GROMACS .gro file of C-alpha atoms in nm:
model
  363
    1MET     CA    1  -4.375  -2.608  -1.450
    2ALA     CA    2  -4.157  -2.312  -1.649
    3ILE     CA    3  -3.847  -2.462  -1.860
    4PHE     CA    4  -3.550  -2.168  -1.802
    5LYS     CA    5  -3.419  -2.041  -2.063
    6PRO     CA    6  -3.099  -1.840  -2.105
    7LYS     CA    7  -3.132  -1.478  -2.264
    8ILE     CA    8  -2.915  -1.390  -2.610
    9LEU     CA    9  -2.885  -1.057  -2.782
   10ILE     CA   10  -2.868  -1.087  -3.123
   11ILE     CA   11  -2.815  -0.788  -3.360
   12TYR     CA   12  -2.926  -0.855  -3.705
   13ASP     CA   13  -3.141  -0.677  -3.946
   14GLY     CA   14  -3.475  -0.837  -3.916
   15VAL     CA   15  -3.521  -0.970  -4.289
   16ASP     CA   16  -3.505  -1.326  -4.204
   17SER     CA   17  -3.661  -1.402  -3.884
   18SER     CA   18  -3.702  -1.794  -3.911
   19PHE     CA   19  -3.370  -1.857  -3.776
   20VAL     CA   20  -3.451  -1.630  -3.524
   21GLU     CA   21  -3.785  -1.809  -3.448
   22LYS     CA   22  -3.625  -2.099  -3.390
   23LEU     CA   23  -3.365  -1.966  -3.092
   24ASP     CA   24  -3.685  -1.841  -2.952
   25VAL     CA   25  -3.790  -2.259  -2.862
   26PHE     CA   26  -3.462  -2.283  -2.634
   27PHE     CA   27  -3.344  -1.926  -2.550
   28ASP     CA   28  -3.517  -1.605  -2.403
   29VAL     CA   29  -3.417  -1.358  -2.735
   30ILE     CA   30  -3.347  -0.981  -2.757
   31ARG     CA   31  -3.376  -0.834  -3.069
   32ALA     CA   32  -3.170  -0.544  -3.182
   33ALA     CA   33  -3.175  -0.398  -3.526
   34ASP     CA   34  -2.850  -0.190  -3.534
   35SER     CA   35  -2.531  -0.141  -3.293
   36LYS     CA   36  -2.707   0.168  -3.145
   37GLN     CA   37  -2.976  -0.015  -2.987
   38ALA     CA   38  -2.754  -0.351  -2.909
   39LEU     CA   39  -2.534  -0.123  -2.722
   40LYS     CA   40  -2.828  -0.032  -2.451
   41THR     CA   41  -2.955  -0.344  -2.485
   42ALA     CA   42  -2.671  -0.520  -2.343
   43PHE     CA   43  -2.608  -0.210  -2.058
   44ALA     CA   44  -2.964  -0.254  -1.954
   45ASN     CA   45  -2.924  -0.629  -1.944
   46THR     CA   46  -2.538  -0.708  -1.802
   47ASP     CA   47  -2.612  -0.943  -1.532
   48SER     CA   48  -2.838  -1.148  -1.708
   49LEU     CA   49  -2.730  -1.155  -2.041
   50ALA     CA   50  -2.597  -1.534  -2.145
   51ALA     CA   51  -2.491  -1.419  -2.474
   52ILE     CA   52  -2.458  -1.219  -2.763
   53VAL     CA   53  -2.523  -1.331  -3.211
   54PHE     CA   54  -2.441  -1.064  -3.370
   55GLU     CA   55  -2.608  -1.165  -3.788
   56GLU     CA   56  -2.466  -0.985  -4.047
   57PRO     CA   57  -2.582  -0.752  -4.235
   58MET     CA   58  -2.554  -0.528  -3.922
   59ASP     CA   59  -2.426  -0.177  -4.021
   60ASP     CA   60  -2.187  -0.083  -4.271
   61ASP     CA   61  -1.886  -0.140  -4.010
   62THR     CA   62  -1.878  -0.516  -3.895
   63LEU     CA   63  -1.506  -0.487  -3.711
   64GLY     CA   64  -1.648  -0.136  -3.593
   65ILE     CA   65  -1.965  -0.260  -3.384
   66LEU     CA   66  -1.748  -0.549  -3.245
   67LYS     CA   67  -1.447  -0.330  -3.156
   68LYS     CA   68  -1.765  -0.092  -2.958
   69PHE     CA   69  -1.880  -0.371  -2.764
   70ASN     CA   70  -1.500  -0.496  -2.695
   71GLY     CA   71  -1.400  -0.155  -2.575
   72LEU     CA   72  -1.711  -0.165  -2.333
   73ASP     CA   73  -1.563  -0.480  -2.163
   74ILE     CA   74  -1.897  -0.674  -2.290
   75PHE     CA   75  -1.721  -0.932  -2.383
   76ARG     CA   76  -1.556  -1.019  -2.091
   77LYS     CA   77  -1.804  -1.236  -1.908
   78THR     CA   78  -2.025  -1.237  -2.211
   79PRO     CA   79  -1.967  -1.497  -2.513
   80ALA     CA   80  -1.996  -1.341  -2.840
   81ILE     CA   81  -2.074  -1.535  -3.162
   82LEU     CA   82  -2.013  -1.352  -3.548
   83LEU     CA   83  -2.249  -1.549  -3.810
   84THR     CA   84  -2.108  -1.387  -4.158
   85GLU     CA   85  -2.061  -1.468  -4.506
   86LYS     CA   86  -1.746  -1.377  -4.505
   87THR     CA   87  -1.417  -1.580  -4.522
   88GLU     CA   88  -1.117  -1.393  -4.618
   89GLN     CA   89  -0.900  -1.496  -4.292
   90VAL     CA   90  -0.806  -1.130  -4.286
   91PHE     CA   91  -1.132  -1.033  -4.173
   92LEU     CA   92  -1.155  -1.332  -3.994
   93SER     CA   93  -0.845  -1.298  -3.729
   94ARG     CA   94  -0.931  -0.887  -3.736
   95ALA     CA   95  -1.257  -1.022  -3.597
   96PHE     CA   96  -1.112  -1.237  -3.343
   97ASP     CA   97  -0.898  -0.959  -3.221
   98THR     CA   98  -1.180  -0.813  -3.134
   99GLY     CA   99  -1.296  -1.051  -2.857
  100ILE     CA  100  -1.546  -1.237  -3.028
  101PHE     CA  101  -1.543  -1.567  -2.876
  102ASP     CA  102  -1.634  -1.787  -3.198
  103ILE     CA  103  -1.699  -1.747  -3.586
  104ALA     CA  104  -1.948  -1.935  -3.790
  105GLY     CA  105  -2.104  -1.919  -4.130
  106LYS     CA  106  -2.462  -1.769  -4.165
  107ASP     CA  107  -2.570  -2.047  -4.354
  108SER     CA  108  -2.435  -2.327  -4.070
  109PRO     CA  109  -2.676  -2.596  -3.979
  110PHE     CA  110  -2.906  -2.423  -3.678
  111GLU     CA  111  -2.851  -2.756  -3.472
  112LEU     CA  112  -2.485  -2.650  -3.463
  113ILE     CA  113  -2.526  -2.273  -3.381
  114LYS     CA  114  -2.737  -2.449  -3.086
  115GLN     CA  115  -2.514  -2.633  -2.918
  116LYS     CA  116  -2.283  -2.363  -3.002
  117LEU     CA  117  -2.479  -2.140  -2.733
  118LEU     CA  118  -2.523  -2.338  -2.490
  119LYS     CA  119  -2.149  -2.459  -2.498
  120PHE     CA  120  -2.061  -2.138  -2.430
  121ILE     CA  121  -2.308  -2.033  -2.221
  122GLU     CA  122  -2.207  -2.317  -1.984
  123LEU     CA  123  -1.857  -2.189  -1.990
  124TYR     CA  124  -1.839  -1.863  -1.921
  125ASN     CA  125  -2.113  -1.924  -1.667
  126ASN     CA  126  -1.839  -2.162  -1.477
  127ARG     CA  127  -1.591  -1.869  -1.569
  128ASN     CA  128  -1.811  -1.613  -1.438
  129GLN     CA  129  -1.857  -1.816  -1.121
  130LEU     CA  130  -1.495  -1.869  -1.059
  131GLU     CA  131  -1.393  -1.512  -1.125
  132SER     CA  132  -1.653  -1.436  -0.809
  133PHE     CA  133  -1.564  -1.667  -0.601
  134PHE     CA  134  -1.212  -1.600  -0.649
  135ASN     CA  135  -1.283  -1.239  -0.612
  136GLN     CA  136  -1.470  -1.334  -0.259
  137GLN     CA  137  -1.166  -1.492  -0.152
  138MET     CA  138  -0.928  -1.203  -0.210
  139MET     CA  139  -1.165  -0.955  -0.052
  140THR     CA  140  -1.173  -1.213   0.202
  141ILE     CA  141  -0.808  -1.213   0.253
  142SER     CA  142  -0.788  -0.859   0.216
  143VAL     CA  143  -1.050  -0.770   0.525
  144GLN     CA  144  -0.804  -1.025   0.704
  145GLU     CA  145  -0.474  -0.863   0.632
  146GLN     CA  146  -0.615  -0.517   0.715
  147GLU     CA  147  -0.710  -0.626   1.060
  148LEU     CA  148  -0.377  -0.786   1.080
  149LYS     CA  149  -0.229  -0.471   0.997
  150GLU     CA  150  -0.409  -0.286   1.278
  151ASN     CA  151  -0.369  -0.509   1.514
  152GLN     CA  152  -0.004  -0.466   1.489
  153TRP     CA  153   0.007  -0.106   1.467
  154ASN     CA  154  -0.234  -0.176   1.835
  155ILE     CA  155   0.074  -0.366   1.976
  156ILE     CA  156   0.298  -0.094   1.849
  157SER     CA  157   0.066   0.207   2.014
  158THR     CA  158   0.030   0.028   2.298
  159LEU     CA  159   0.425  -0.056   2.339
  160GLY     CA  160   0.524   0.325   2.306
  161GLN     CA  161   0.247   0.464   2.512
  162ALA     CA  162   0.364   0.211   2.765
  163LEU     CA  163   0.713   0.339   2.780
  164GLU     CA  164   0.577   0.729   2.733
  165SER     CA  165   0.382   0.611   3.081
  166ARG     CA  166   0.711   0.529   3.244
  167ASP     CA  167   0.876   0.859   3.118
  168VAL     CA  168   0.629   1.136   3.309
  169GLU     CA  169   0.878   1.427   3.202
  170SER     CA  170   0.902   1.310   2.857
  171GLY     CA  171   0.561   1.346   2.786
  172ASN     CA  172   0.486   1.374   2.407
  173HIS     CA  173   0.827   1.291   2.299
  174CYS     CA  174   0.734   1.013   2.090
  175GLU     CA  175   0.479   1.293   1.914
  176ARG     CA  176   0.783   1.553   1.919
  177MET     CA  177   0.996   1.305   1.728
  178LYS     CA  178   0.800   1.175   1.497
  179GLN     CA  179   0.735   1.542   1.350
  180THR     CA  180   1.128   1.623   1.406
  181THR     CA  181   1.202   1.318   1.154
  182GLU     CA  182   0.930   1.396   0.902
  183ALA     CA  183   1.062   1.736   0.887
  184ILE     CA  184   1.447   1.681   0.874
  185CYS     CA  185   1.347   1.359   0.611
  186LYS     CA  186   1.147   1.606   0.407
  187TYR     CA  187   1.448   1.828   0.386
  188ILE     CA  188   1.680   1.555   0.297
  189ALA     CA  189   1.499   1.472  -0.028
  190ILE     CA  190   1.480   1.809  -0.168
  191LYS     CA  191   1.867   1.892  -0.070
  192TYR     CA  192   2.046   1.523  -0.127
  193PRO     CA  193   1.801   1.377  -0.371
  194LYS     CA  194   2.055   1.047  -0.293
  195TYR     CA  195   1.925   0.922  -0.033
  196MET     CA  196   1.555   0.863  -0.262
  197LEU     CA  197   1.342   0.954   0.025
  198THR     CA  198   1.014   0.964  -0.145
  199GLU     CA  199   0.715   1.072  -0.003
  200MET     CA  200   0.561   0.741   0.094
  201LYS     CA  201   0.927   0.628   0.282
  202ILE     CA  202   0.908   0.927   0.437
  203ARG     CA  203   0.561   0.911   0.547
  204GLN     CA  204   0.651   0.556   0.670
  205ILE     CA  205   0.954   0.643   0.880
  206ALA     CA  206   0.730   0.877   1.061
  207GLN     CA  207   0.502   0.654   1.116
  208VAL     CA  208   0.724   0.424   1.295
  209THR     CA  209   0.987   0.688   1.455
  210PRO     CA  210   0.764   0.666   1.818
  211LEU     CA  211   0.893   0.300   1.828
  212HIS     CA  212   1.258   0.430   1.836
  213ASP     CA  213   1.301   0.322   2.223
  214ILE     CA  214   1.015   0.080   2.306
  215GLY     CA  215   1.334  -0.141   2.434
  216LYS     CA  216   1.369   0.069   2.739
  217ILE     CA  217   1.041  -0.101   2.886
  218ALA     CA  218   1.312  -0.445   2.939
  219ILE     CA  219   1.527  -0.144   3.152
  220PRO     CA  220   1.491  -0.137   3.472
  221ASP     CA  221   1.350   0.189   3.688
  222ARG     CA  222   1.700   0.240   3.901
  223ILE     CA  223   1.872   0.257   3.552
  224LEU     CA  224   1.568   0.408   3.328
  225HIS     CA  225   1.513   0.716   3.624
  226LYS     CA  226   1.837   0.740   3.779
  227PRO     CA  227   1.823   1.101   3.944
  228GLU     CA  228   2.112   1.355   3.843
  229SER     CA  229   2.165   1.382   4.242
  230ALA     CA  230   2.237   0.996   4.236
  231GLY     CA  231   2.556   1.107   3.977
  232ARG     CA  232   2.609   0.961   3.649
  233LEU     CA  233   2.537   0.593   3.493
  234THR     CA  234   2.787   0.357   3.586
  235ASP     CA  235   2.984   0.192   3.327
  236GLU     CA  236   2.784  -0.159   3.467
  237GLU     CA  237   2.439   0.040   3.404
  238PHE     CA  238   2.474   0.258   3.060
  239ASP     CA  239   2.653  -0.144   2.960
  240ILE     CA  240   2.203  -0.228   3.066
  241MET     CA  241   2.092   0.088   2.947
  242LYS     CA  242   2.228   0.042   2.543
  243THR     CA  243   2.047  -0.325   2.565
  244HIS     CA  244   1.723  -0.137   2.448
  245THR     CA  245   1.854  -0.136   2.131
  246VAL     CA  246   1.857  -0.472   2.087
  247ALA     CA  247   1.584  -0.539   2.297
  248GLY     CA  248   1.369  -0.351   2.099
  249CYS     CA  249   1.407  -0.545   1.810
  250LYS     CA  250   1.347  -0.844   1.955
  251LEU     CA  251   0.971  -0.709   2.055
  252ILE     CA  252   0.944  -0.575   1.717
  253ASP     CA  253   1.015  -0.950   1.588
  254SER     CA  254   0.744  -1.103   1.840
  255ILE     CA  255   0.492  -0.906   1.663
  256PRO     CA  256   0.246  -1.138   1.423
  257ARG     CA  257   0.374  -1.147   1.097
  258PHE     CA  258   0.516  -0.766   1.125
  259LYS     CA  259   0.816  -0.897   0.904
  260GLU     CA  260   0.589  -0.943   0.563
  261SER     CA  261   0.494  -0.505   0.656
  262ALA     CA  262   0.637  -0.239   0.475
  263LEU     CA  263   0.694  -0.112   0.825
  264TYR     CA  264   0.874  -0.356   0.924
  265THR     CA  265   1.256  -0.286   0.781
  266TYR     CA  266   1.204   0.078   0.924
  267SER     CA  267   1.122  -0.020   1.238
  268TYR     CA  268   1.399  -0.269   1.281
  269ASN     CA  269   1.667  -0.037   1.150
  270ILE     CA  270   1.552   0.292   1.386
  271CYS     CA  271   1.481   0.025   1.703
  272ARG     CA  272   1.893  -0.095   1.656
  273TYR     CA  273   2.049   0.140   1.488
  274HIS     CA  274   1.972   0.489   1.618
  275HIS     CA  275   2.270   0.552   1.924
  276GLU     CA  276   2.517   0.458   1.588
  277ARG     CA  277   2.748   0.722   1.525
  278TRP     CA  278   2.862   0.822   1.204
  279ASP     CA  279   3.202   0.765   1.304
  280GLY     CA  280   3.191   0.440   1.384
  281ARG     CA  281   3.164   0.504   1.776
  282GLY     CA  282   2.781   0.445   1.877
  283TYR     CA  283   2.615   0.090   1.950
  284PRO     CA  284   2.496  -0.171   1.896
  285ASP     CA  285   2.713  -0.244   1.602
  286HIS     CA  286   2.948   0.002   1.611
  287LEU     CA  287   2.879   0.100   1.219
  288LYS     CA  288   3.043   0.354   1.011
  289GLY     CA  289   2.891   0.629   0.782
  290MET     CA  290   2.598   0.489   0.568
  291GLU     CA  291   2.662   0.168   0.707
  292ILE     CA  292   2.404   0.337   0.906
  293PRO     CA  293   2.054   0.313   0.725
  294ILE     CA  294   1.954   0.653   0.662
  295GLU     CA  295   1.604   0.663   0.914
  296ALA     CA  296   1.828   0.550   1.215
  297GLN     CA  297   2.080   0.845   1.126
  298VAL     CA  298   1.791   1.120   1.103
  299VAL     CA  299   1.581   0.952   1.410
  300ALA     CA  300   1.944   0.953   1.563
  301ILE     CA  301   1.962   1.349   1.576
  302ALA     CA  302   1.618   1.419   1.615
  303ASP     CA  303   1.645   1.222   1.920
  304VAL     CA  304   1.967   1.399   2.032
  305PHE     CA  305   1.808   1.720   1.986
  306ASP     CA  306   1.444   1.630   2.170
  307ALA     CA  307   1.673   1.490   2.511
  308LEU     CA  308   1.886   1.807   2.532
  309ILE     CA  309   1.645   2.077   2.446
  310CYS     CA  310   1.389   1.893   2.730
  311LYS     CA  311   1.398   1.850   3.086
  312ARG     CA  312   1.505   1.510   3.210
  313VAL     CA  313   1.535   1.288   3.544
  314TYR     CA  314   1.935   1.323   3.515
  315LYS     CA  315   1.956   1.686   3.377
  316PRO     CA  316   1.788   1.993   3.267
  317SER     CA  317   1.702   2.148   2.990
  318PHE     CA  318   1.917   2.340   2.754
  319THR     CA  319   1.873   2.619   2.552
  320LEU     CA  320   1.803   2.636   2.189
  321GLU     CA  321   2.110   2.771   2.158
  322LYS     CA  322   2.299   2.526   2.356
  323THR     CA  323   2.099   2.254   2.217
  324LYS     CA  324   2.216   2.360   1.867
  325GLU     CA  325   2.577   2.453   1.964
  326MET     CA  326   2.610   2.080   2.098
  327ILE     CA  327   2.489   1.892   1.820
  328LEU     CA  328   2.676   2.113   1.542
  329ASN     CA  329   3.063   2.099   1.747
  330GLY     CA  330   2.987   1.733   1.759
  331GLU     CA  331   3.040   1.693   2.147
  332CYS     CA  332   2.680   1.416   2.111
  333GLY     CA  333   2.877   1.231   1.879
  334MET     CA  334   2.966   1.266   1.560
  335PHE     CA  335   2.650   1.254   1.289
  336ASN     CA  336   2.663   1.290   0.878
  337PRO     CA  337   2.722   1.591   0.755
  338ASP     CA  338   2.454   1.624   0.521
  339ILE     CA  339   2.220   1.528   0.791
  340ILE     CA  340   2.413   1.744   1.028
  341GLU     CA  341   2.326   2.083   0.777
  342SER     CA  342   1.951   1.921   0.691
  343PHE     CA  343   1.933   1.966   1.099
  344ALA     CA  344   2.054   2.309   1.086
  345ALA     CA  345   1.853   2.424   0.827
  346CYS     CA  346   1.524   2.271   0.949
  347ILE     CA  347   1.580   2.300   1.377
  348ASP     CA  348   1.437   2.655   1.402
  349ARG     CA  349   1.096   2.630   1.227
  350ILE     CA  350   1.086   2.273   1.420
  351TYR     CA  351   1.148   2.390   1.762
  352GLU     CA  352   0.843   2.665   1.683
  353ARG     CA  353   0.594   2.438   1.564
  354HIS     CA  354   0.629   2.171   1.811
  355TYR     CA  355   0.847   2.281   2.105
  356LYS     CA  356   0.826   2.663   2.235
  357LYS     CA  357   0.509   2.612   2.360
  358GLN     CA  358   0.485   2.345   2.517
  359LEU     CA  359   0.882   2.376   2.750
  360GLU     CA  360   0.745   2.735   2.775
  361ALA     CA  361   0.448   2.572   2.995
  362SER     CA  362   0.622   2.332   3.158
  363ALA     CA  363   0.927   2.648   3.267
   0.00000   0.00000   0.00000
C-alpha cells in the first residue's frame, strides 16, 4: 500500500542535492532552479502544493523573490520556509514581512526541518479546511438571504397587485407612481444636493413607491369605491379611509424579517407619511416641514398628481394644465417649495412619457 506524501516545492541551485534526496523519502518533491520556474510550478500545483522551501542562494534578490510569491497570494494558503545563512536582524525581519511562515539556518538538522514542514502542513491544512467550511456556510447564508429577500418582495408585490386589482379605473397606477417619483427624485438630487438622494437611494425609493397605498386593502369597498353620485365621503368614512396609512405599515411590519432589509425604512415612511403636508395639516401624525421624510414628500405630490389627472370612481379626470394649477396654487395642500419647484420642472416630461397615451386611449 502506497504511503501518501505531501507535495512540496523546493527552490534551490542544485549544487548540494543530498538535502533534497532526504526530503524525497518523506515528501513528493518538485524542484525549481530559479524564481521564474518556481512561480510557474507553484501556479500549476496550486490545489495540491502542501509547502514551499526556499534554499539560498536562489537568485541575486531573495527578498524580491519572496515578495513576488506573496504578491500573487501564494503564501496565504501554502506555508513557506526560508533556509538561509544570513543572521542580520534587518534581513530576517524583512523576510518575515513578505509573508514567509518560518526561517531556519541552512545548517539546521534535517530532522528539525522535516518536523517543521510536517507541522506547518498540518496547521495550514486545518486552517484551509476551516476557511473552506466557513465560505460554504457563508454561501449558504447568502443564498438563504437572497431567497428571503425574494420571498419578501413576492409578498409585497402580491399585496400591491391585490390592491390595484380592486381599483380597475386606476390601472397601472403603481407603475406610474414609480416612474413619477423616480423622475422627481432625480431632479432633486441634482438641484438640491442637501437631500442626499444618491442613485442607490432613488432606485430603492422608486422600487417601494408602489407600496404607498397597500393599506387600502383594509378599507371596505363601500368607502374605497364610493361613487360621485353617492356624494362625498362623510366625516366618519373619511376617518376610516385615513387609516390606510397605518394599516399599510402594519402589513409591512408583518412581512418576515423585512425590518432587516434596506428597503424597510423607505417602505414604512412612504406608507405612513405620504398624506402628511408641509404645513402640518396632513395625516396620520400631522408632521410638518422636514419632519416628513423626503421620500414621503415626493410620493405625496406624485400621488396627488395621479389622482387628479386620472379618472376615479368619485371624480372625473382633470386636464394637465388644470392639474398643475391646482397643485401649484396649493388647492391640494401645501408642499415643500423645493418639491413644488422640482415637480413643476419635471411634470410635462413625465406626462408625455407615462400618461399621455394611456389617458388618450381611455378617453
